mmCIF file of C-alpha atoms in Angstrom:
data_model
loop_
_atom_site.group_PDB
_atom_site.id
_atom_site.type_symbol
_atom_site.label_atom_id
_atom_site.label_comp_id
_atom_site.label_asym_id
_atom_site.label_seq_id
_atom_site.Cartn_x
_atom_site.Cartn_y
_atom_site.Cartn_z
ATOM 1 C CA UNK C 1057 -0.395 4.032 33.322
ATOM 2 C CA UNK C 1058 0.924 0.426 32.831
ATOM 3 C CA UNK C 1059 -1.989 0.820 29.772
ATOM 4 C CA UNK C 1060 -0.920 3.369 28.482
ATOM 5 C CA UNK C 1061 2.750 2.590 27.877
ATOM 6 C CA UNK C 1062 1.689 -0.834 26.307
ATOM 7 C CA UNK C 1063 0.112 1.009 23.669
ATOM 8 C CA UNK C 1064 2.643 3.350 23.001
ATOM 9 C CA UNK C 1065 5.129 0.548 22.428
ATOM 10 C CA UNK C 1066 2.438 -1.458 20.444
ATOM 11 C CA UNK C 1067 2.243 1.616 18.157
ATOM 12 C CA UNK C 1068 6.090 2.038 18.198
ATOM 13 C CA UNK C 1069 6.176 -1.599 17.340
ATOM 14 C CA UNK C 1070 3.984 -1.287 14.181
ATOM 15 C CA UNK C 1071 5.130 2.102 12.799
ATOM 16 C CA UNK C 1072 8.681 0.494 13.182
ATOM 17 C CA UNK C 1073 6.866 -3.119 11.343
ATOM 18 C CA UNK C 1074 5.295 -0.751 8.926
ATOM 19 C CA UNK C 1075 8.795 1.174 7.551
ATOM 20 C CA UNK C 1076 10.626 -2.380 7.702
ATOM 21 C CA UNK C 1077 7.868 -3.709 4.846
ATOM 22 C CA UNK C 1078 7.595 -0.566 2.886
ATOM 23 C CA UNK C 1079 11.110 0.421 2.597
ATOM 24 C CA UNK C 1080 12.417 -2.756 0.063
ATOM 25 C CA UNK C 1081 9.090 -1.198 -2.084
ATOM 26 C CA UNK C 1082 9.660 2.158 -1.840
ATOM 27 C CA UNK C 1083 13.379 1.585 -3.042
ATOM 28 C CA UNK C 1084 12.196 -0.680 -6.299
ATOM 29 C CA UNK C 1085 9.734 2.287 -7.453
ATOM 30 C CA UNK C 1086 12.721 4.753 -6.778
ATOM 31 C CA UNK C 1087 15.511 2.622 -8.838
ATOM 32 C CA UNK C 1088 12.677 1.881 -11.442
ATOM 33 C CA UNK C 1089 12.999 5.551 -12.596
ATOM 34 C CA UNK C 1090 17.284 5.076 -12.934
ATOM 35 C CA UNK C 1091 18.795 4.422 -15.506
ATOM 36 C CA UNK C 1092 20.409 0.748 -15.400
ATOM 37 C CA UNK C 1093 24.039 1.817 -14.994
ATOM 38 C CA UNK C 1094 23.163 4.352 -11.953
ATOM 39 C CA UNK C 1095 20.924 1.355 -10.194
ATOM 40 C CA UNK C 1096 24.280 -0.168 -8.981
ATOM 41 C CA UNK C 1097 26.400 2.531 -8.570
ATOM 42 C CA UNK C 1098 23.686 4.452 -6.215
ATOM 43 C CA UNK C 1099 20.947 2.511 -5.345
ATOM 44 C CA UNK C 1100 19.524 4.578 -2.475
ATOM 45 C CA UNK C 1101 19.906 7.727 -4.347
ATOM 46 C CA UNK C 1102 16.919 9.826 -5.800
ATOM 47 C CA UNK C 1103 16.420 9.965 -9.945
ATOM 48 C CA UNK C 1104 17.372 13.256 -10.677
ATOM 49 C CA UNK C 1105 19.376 15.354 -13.418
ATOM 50 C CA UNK C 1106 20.903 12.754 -15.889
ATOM 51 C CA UNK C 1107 20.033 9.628 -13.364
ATOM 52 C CA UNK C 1108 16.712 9.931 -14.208
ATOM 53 C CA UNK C 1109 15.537 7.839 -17.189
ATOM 54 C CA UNK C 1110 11.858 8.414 -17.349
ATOM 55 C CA UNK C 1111 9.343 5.329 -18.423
ATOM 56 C CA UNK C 1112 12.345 3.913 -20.901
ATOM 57 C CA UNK C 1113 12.704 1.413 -18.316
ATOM 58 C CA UNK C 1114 9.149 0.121 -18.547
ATOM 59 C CA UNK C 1115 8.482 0.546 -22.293
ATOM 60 C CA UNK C 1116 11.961 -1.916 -22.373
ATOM 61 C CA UNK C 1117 10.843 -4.204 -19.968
ATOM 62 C CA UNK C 1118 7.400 -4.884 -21.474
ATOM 63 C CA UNK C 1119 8.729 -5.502 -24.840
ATOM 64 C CA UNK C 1120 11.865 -7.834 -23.986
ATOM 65 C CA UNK C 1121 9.318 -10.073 -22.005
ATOM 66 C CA UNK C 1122 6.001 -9.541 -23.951
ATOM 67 C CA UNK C 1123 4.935 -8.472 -20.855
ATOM 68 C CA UNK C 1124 1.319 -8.175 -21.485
ATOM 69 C CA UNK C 1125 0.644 -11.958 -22.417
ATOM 70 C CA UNK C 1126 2.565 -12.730 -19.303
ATOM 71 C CA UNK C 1127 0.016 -10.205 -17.682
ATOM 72 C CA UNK C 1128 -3.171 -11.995 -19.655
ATOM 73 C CA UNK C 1129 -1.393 -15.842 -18.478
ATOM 74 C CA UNK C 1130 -1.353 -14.986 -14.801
ATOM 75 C CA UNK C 1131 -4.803 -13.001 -14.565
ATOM 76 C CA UNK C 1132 -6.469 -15.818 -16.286
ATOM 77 C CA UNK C 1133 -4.783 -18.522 -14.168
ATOM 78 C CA UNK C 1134 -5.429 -16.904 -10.766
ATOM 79 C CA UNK C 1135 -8.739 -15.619 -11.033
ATOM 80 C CA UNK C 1136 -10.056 -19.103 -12.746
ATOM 81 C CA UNK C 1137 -7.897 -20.534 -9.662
ATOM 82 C CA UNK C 1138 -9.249 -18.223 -6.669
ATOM 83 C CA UNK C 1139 -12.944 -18.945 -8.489
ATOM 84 C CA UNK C 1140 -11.811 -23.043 -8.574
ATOM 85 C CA UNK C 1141 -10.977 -22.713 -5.067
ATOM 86 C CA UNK C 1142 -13.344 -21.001 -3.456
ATOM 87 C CA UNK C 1143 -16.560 -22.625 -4.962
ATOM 88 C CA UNK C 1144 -14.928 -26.496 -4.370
ATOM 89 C CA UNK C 1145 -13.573 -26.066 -1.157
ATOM 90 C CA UNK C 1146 -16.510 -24.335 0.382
ATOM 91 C CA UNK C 1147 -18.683 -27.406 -1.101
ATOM 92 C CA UNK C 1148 -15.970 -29.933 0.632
ATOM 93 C CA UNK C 1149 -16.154 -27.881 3.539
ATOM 94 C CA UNK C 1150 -20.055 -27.813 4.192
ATOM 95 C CA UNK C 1151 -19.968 -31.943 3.801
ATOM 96 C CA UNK C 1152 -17.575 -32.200 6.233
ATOM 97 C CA UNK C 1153 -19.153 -30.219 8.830
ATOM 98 C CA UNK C 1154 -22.693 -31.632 8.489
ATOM 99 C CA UNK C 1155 -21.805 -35.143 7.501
ATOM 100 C CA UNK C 1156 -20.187 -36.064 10.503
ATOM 101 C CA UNK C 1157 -18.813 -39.651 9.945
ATOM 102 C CA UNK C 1158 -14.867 -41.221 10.706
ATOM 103 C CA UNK C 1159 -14.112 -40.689 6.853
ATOM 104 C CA UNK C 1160 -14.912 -37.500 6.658
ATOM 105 C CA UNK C 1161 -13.073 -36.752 9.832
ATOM 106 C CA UNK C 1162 -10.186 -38.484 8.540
ATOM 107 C CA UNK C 1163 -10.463 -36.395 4.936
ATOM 108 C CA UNK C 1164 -10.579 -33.185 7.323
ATOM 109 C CA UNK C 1165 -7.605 -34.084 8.880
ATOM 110 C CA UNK C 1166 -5.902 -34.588 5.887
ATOM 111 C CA UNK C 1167 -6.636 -31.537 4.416
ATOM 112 C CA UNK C 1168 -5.620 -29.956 7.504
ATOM 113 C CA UNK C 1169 -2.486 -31.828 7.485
ATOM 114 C CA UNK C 1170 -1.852 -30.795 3.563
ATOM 115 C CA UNK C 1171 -1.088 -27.246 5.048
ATOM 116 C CA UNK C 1172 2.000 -28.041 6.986
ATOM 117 C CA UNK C 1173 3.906 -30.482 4.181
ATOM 118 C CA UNK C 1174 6.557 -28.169 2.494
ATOM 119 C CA UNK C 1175 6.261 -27.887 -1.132
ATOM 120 C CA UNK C 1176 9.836 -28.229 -1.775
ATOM 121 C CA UNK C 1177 8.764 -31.791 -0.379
ATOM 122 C CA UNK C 1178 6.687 -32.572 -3.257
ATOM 123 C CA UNK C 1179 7.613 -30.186 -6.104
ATOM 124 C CA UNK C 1180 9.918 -32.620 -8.143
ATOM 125 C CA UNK C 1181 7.386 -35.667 -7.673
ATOM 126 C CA UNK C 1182 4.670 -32.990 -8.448
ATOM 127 C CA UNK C 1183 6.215 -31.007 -12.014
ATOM 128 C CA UNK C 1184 7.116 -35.053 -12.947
ATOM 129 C CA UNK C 1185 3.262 -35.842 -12.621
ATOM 130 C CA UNK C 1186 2.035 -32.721 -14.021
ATOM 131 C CA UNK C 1187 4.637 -33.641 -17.212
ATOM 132 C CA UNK C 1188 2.672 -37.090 -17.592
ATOM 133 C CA UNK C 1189 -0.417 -35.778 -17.017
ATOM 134 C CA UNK C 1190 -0.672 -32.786 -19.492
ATOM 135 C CA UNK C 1191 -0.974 -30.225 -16.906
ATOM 136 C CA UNK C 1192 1.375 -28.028 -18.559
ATOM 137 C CA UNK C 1193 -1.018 -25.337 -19.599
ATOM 138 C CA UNK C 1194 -2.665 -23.048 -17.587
ATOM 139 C CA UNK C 1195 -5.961 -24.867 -17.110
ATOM 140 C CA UNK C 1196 -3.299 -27.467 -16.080
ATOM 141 C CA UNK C 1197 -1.731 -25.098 -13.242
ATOM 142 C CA UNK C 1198 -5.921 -24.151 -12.060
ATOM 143 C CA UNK C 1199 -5.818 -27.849 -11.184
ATOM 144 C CA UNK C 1200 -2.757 -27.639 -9.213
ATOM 145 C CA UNK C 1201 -3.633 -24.180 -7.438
ATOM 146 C CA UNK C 1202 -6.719 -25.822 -6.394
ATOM 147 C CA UNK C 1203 -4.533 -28.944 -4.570
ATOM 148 C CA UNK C 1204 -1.919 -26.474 -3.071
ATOM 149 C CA UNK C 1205 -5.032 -24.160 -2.123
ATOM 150 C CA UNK C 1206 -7.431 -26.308 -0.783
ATOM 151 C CA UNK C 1207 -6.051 -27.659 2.799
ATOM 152 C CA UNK C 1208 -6.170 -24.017 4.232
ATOM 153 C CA UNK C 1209 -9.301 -22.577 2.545
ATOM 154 C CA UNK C 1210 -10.574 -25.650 3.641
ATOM 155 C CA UNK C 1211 -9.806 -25.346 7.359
ATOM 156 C CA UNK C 1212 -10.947 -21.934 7.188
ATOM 157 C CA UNK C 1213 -14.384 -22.448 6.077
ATOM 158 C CA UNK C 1214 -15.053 -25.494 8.339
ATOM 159 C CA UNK C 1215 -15.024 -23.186 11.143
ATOM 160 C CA UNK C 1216 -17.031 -20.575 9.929
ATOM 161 C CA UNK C 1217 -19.650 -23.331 8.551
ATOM 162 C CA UNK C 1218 -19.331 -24.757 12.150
ATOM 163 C CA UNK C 1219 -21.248 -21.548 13.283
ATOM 164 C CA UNK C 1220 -23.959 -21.496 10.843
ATOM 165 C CA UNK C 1221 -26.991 -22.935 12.664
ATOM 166 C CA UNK C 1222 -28.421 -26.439 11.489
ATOM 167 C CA UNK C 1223 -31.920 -25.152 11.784
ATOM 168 C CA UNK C 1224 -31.471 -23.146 9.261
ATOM 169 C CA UNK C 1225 -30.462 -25.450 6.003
ATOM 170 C CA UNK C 1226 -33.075 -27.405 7.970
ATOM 171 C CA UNK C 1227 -35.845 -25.145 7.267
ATOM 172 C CA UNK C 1228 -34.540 -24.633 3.792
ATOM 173 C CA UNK C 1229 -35.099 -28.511 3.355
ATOM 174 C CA UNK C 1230 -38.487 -28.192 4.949
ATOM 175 C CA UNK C 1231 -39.640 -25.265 2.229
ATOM 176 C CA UNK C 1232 -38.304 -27.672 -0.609
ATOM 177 C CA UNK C 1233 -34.643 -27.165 -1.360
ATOM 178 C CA UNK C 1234 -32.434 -29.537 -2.518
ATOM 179 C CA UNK C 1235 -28.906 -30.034 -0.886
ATOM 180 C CA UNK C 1236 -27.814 -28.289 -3.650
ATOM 181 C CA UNK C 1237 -30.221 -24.990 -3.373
ATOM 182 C CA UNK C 1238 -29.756 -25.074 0.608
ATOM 183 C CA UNK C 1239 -25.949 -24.736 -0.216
ATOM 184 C CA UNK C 1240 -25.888 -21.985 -3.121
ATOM 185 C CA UNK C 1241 -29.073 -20.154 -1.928
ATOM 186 C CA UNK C 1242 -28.725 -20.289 2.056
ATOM 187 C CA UNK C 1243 -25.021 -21.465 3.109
ATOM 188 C CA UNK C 1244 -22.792 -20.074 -0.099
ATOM 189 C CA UNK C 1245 -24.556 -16.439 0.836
ATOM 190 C CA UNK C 1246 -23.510 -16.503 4.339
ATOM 191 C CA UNK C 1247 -19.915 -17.313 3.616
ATOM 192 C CA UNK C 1248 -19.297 -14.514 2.194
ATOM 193 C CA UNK C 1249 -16.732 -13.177 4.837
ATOM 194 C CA UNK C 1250 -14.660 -15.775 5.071
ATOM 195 C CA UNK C 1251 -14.749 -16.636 1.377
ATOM 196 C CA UNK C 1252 -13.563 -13.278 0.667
ATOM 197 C CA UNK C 1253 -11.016 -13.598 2.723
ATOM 198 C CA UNK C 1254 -9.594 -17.149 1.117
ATOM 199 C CA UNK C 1255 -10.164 -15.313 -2.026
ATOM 200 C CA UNK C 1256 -7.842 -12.428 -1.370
ATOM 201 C CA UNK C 1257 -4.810 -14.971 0.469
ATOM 202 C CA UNK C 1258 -4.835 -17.627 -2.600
ATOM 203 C CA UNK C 1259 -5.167 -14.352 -4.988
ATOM 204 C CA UNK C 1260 -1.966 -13.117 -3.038
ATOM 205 C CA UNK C 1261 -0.223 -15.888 -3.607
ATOM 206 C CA UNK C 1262 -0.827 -17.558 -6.597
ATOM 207 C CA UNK C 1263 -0.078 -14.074 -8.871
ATOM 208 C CA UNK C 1264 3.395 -13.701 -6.788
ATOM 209 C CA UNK C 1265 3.968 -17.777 -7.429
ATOM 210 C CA UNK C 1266 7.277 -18.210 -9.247
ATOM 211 C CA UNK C 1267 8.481 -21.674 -8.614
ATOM 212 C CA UNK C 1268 5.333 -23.559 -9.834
ATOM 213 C CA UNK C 1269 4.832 -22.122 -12.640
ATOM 214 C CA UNK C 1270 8.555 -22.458 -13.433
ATOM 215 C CA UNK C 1271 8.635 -25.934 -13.048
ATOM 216 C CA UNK C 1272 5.531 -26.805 -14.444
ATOM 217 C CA UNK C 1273 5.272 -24.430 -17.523
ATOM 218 C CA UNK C 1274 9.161 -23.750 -17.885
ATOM 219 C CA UNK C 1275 10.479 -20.471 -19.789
ATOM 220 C CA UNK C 1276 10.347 -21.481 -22.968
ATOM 221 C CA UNK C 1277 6.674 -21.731 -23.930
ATOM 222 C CA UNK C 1278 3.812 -19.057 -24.539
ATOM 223 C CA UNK C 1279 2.296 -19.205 -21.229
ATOM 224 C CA UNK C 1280 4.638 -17.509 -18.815
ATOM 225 C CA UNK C 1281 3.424 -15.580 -16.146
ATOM 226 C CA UNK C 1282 4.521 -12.355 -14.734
ATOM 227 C CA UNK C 1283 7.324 -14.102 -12.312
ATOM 228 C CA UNK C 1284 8.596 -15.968 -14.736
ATOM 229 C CA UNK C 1285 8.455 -13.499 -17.314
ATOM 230 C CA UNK C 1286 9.965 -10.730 -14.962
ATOM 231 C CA UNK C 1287 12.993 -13.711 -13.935
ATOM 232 C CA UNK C 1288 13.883 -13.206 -17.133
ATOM 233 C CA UNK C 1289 15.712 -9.895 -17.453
ATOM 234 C CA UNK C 1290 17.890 -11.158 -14.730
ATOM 235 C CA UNK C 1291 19.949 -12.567 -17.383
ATOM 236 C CA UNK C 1292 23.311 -14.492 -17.101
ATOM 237 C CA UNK C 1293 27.178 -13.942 -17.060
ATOM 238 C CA UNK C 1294 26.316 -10.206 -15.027
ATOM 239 C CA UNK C 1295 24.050 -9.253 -18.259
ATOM 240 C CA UNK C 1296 21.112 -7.699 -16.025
ATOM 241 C CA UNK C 1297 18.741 -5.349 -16.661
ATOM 242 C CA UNK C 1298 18.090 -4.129 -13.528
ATOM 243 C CA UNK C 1299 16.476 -0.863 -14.555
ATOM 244 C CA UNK C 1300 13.443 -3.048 -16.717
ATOM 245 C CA UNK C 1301 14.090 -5.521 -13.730
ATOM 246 C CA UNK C 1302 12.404 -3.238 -11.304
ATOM 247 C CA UNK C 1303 10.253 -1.268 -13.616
ATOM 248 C CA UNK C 1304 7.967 -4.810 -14.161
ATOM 249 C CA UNK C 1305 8.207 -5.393 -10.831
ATOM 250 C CA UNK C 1306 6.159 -2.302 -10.199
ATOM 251 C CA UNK C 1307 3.877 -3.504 -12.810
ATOM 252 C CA UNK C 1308 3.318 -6.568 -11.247
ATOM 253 C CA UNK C 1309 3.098 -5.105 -8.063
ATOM 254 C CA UNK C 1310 -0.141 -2.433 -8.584
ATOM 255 C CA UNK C 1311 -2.767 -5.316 -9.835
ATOM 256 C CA UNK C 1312 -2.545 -7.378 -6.388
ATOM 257 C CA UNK C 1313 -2.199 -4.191 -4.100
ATOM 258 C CA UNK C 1314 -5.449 -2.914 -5.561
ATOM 259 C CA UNK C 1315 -7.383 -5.932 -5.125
ATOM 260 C CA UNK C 1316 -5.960 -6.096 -1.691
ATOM 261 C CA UNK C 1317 -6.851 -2.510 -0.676
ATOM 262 C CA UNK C 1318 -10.491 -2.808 -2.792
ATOM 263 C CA UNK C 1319 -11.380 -5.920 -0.369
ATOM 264 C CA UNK C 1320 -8.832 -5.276 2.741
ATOM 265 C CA UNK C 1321 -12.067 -4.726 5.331
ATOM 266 C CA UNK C 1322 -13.096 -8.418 4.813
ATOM 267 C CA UNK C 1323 -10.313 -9.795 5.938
ATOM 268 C CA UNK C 1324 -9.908 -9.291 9.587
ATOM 269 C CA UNK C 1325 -14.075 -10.070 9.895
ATOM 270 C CA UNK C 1326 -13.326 -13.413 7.501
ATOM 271 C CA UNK C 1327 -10.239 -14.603 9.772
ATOM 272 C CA UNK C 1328 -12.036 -14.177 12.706
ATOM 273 C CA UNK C 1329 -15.473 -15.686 11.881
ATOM 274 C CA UNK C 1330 -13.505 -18.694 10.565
ATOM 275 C CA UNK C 1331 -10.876 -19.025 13.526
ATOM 276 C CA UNK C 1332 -13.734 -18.977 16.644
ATOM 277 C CA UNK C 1333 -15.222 -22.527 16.029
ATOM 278 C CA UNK C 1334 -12.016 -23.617 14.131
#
């Protein structure tokens, strides 16, 4: 009995979870279909009649922001950032399982450590840096991603790696392979769950990113992303477009939730192969 009522209220609990998430969405796709001057007067209210304003709000959102090189910018910076990411942090994290030594304890514990330092923290120190350094470019912002990214894909993959049995890379070395071939041909293969898992949480993130690109790349170059690009029609003095506002939103919104739902049953497997010997 006692059971049973725990997992009625654990299903109340997530049904409740679930409308508290979609709702916000489910209200940008409505007003993105409004014509601006109805968005404020009646937000919650459904396009119909004269209200409703078609795709006008799209077509003028993707031409005041040239919306589609903002759309080119961000797909080549995070999937060149999630690839970055994935392939040098799960070399990092093999050494510092199987080299087991006080710096590369220390070097774990630093990455580990990375994860809990806010960025606000670090951001001014950080977009100064990045101005000396010529990082202000998108292969410039891969570099970055890959600092930001690598303390929890990092901690992740140690404990999976932790699992993989030593006799096996040691009967790789036996038949021949280099460290090199043990890693891509035997270790790389069998990270596959938790590396698709890092994939899809730095993917997340790093196309919804709107401060670092701001402060690295600014506004007023060629190489905006979709945040930035989308902060735009916001505007200034009350001039805001709130109608193309939400219509790129949706835009930008559709990419990341099909990646998510085209890899979403790796993710639970992933977090929990990498959690057990974390």
């Amino acid at each position: 009995m006692k059971k049973n009522i725990w997992d009625i209220l654990s299903i109340a609990m997530l049904v409740i979870l679930f409308i508290v998430f979609i709702i916000p969405i489910f209200f940008v796709v409505l007003n993105s279909f409004k014509g601006r001057l109805y968005i404020s007067d009646n937000p919650f209210a459904i396009p119909t009649g004269e209200m409703y304003a078609g795709f006008a709000n799209f077509i003028e959102g993707i031409q005041k922001t040239d919306f589609f090189r903002a759309f080119g910018c961000s797909l080549f910076i995070t999937v060149l950032s999630v690839f970055v990411i994935v392939l040098f942090t799960a070399m990092t994290a093999w050494y510092l399982v199987r080299v087991k030594t006080k710096y590369t304890s220390l070097l774990y514990f630093a990455f580990v450590f990375s994860m809990i330092v806010p960025f606000q923290m670090i951001m001014f120190t950080m977009s100064k840096i990045a101005d000396m350094l010529a990082l202000n470019n998108p292969l410039g912002m891969v570099v970055l991603y890959l600092g930001f990214g690598a303390g929890l894909s990092v901690f992740m993959l140690c404990g999976f790696i932790k699992a993989i049995p030593l006799e096996v890379e040691e009967a790789s070395m036996i038949d021949g392979c280099t460290p090199l071939k043990t890693f891509f041909r035997i270790v790389f293969p069998m990270l596959k769950p938790t590396a698709i898992t890092v994939a899809i949480l730095n993917a997340m993130w790093i196309w919804n990113d709107y401060l670092l690109p701001y402060l690295v790349i600014g506004v007023s170059t060629n190489y905006k992303t979709i945040p930035v690009a989308v902060q735009y029609l916001m505007g200034s003095y009350g001039a805001k477009d709130y109608g193309s506002l939400m219509a790129l939103l949706v835009l930008a919104i559709i990419p990341i939730i099909v990646f998510y739902f085209s890899c979403q049953k790796h993710i639970i497997q992933g977090v929990v192969a990498g959690a057990v010997k974390g």
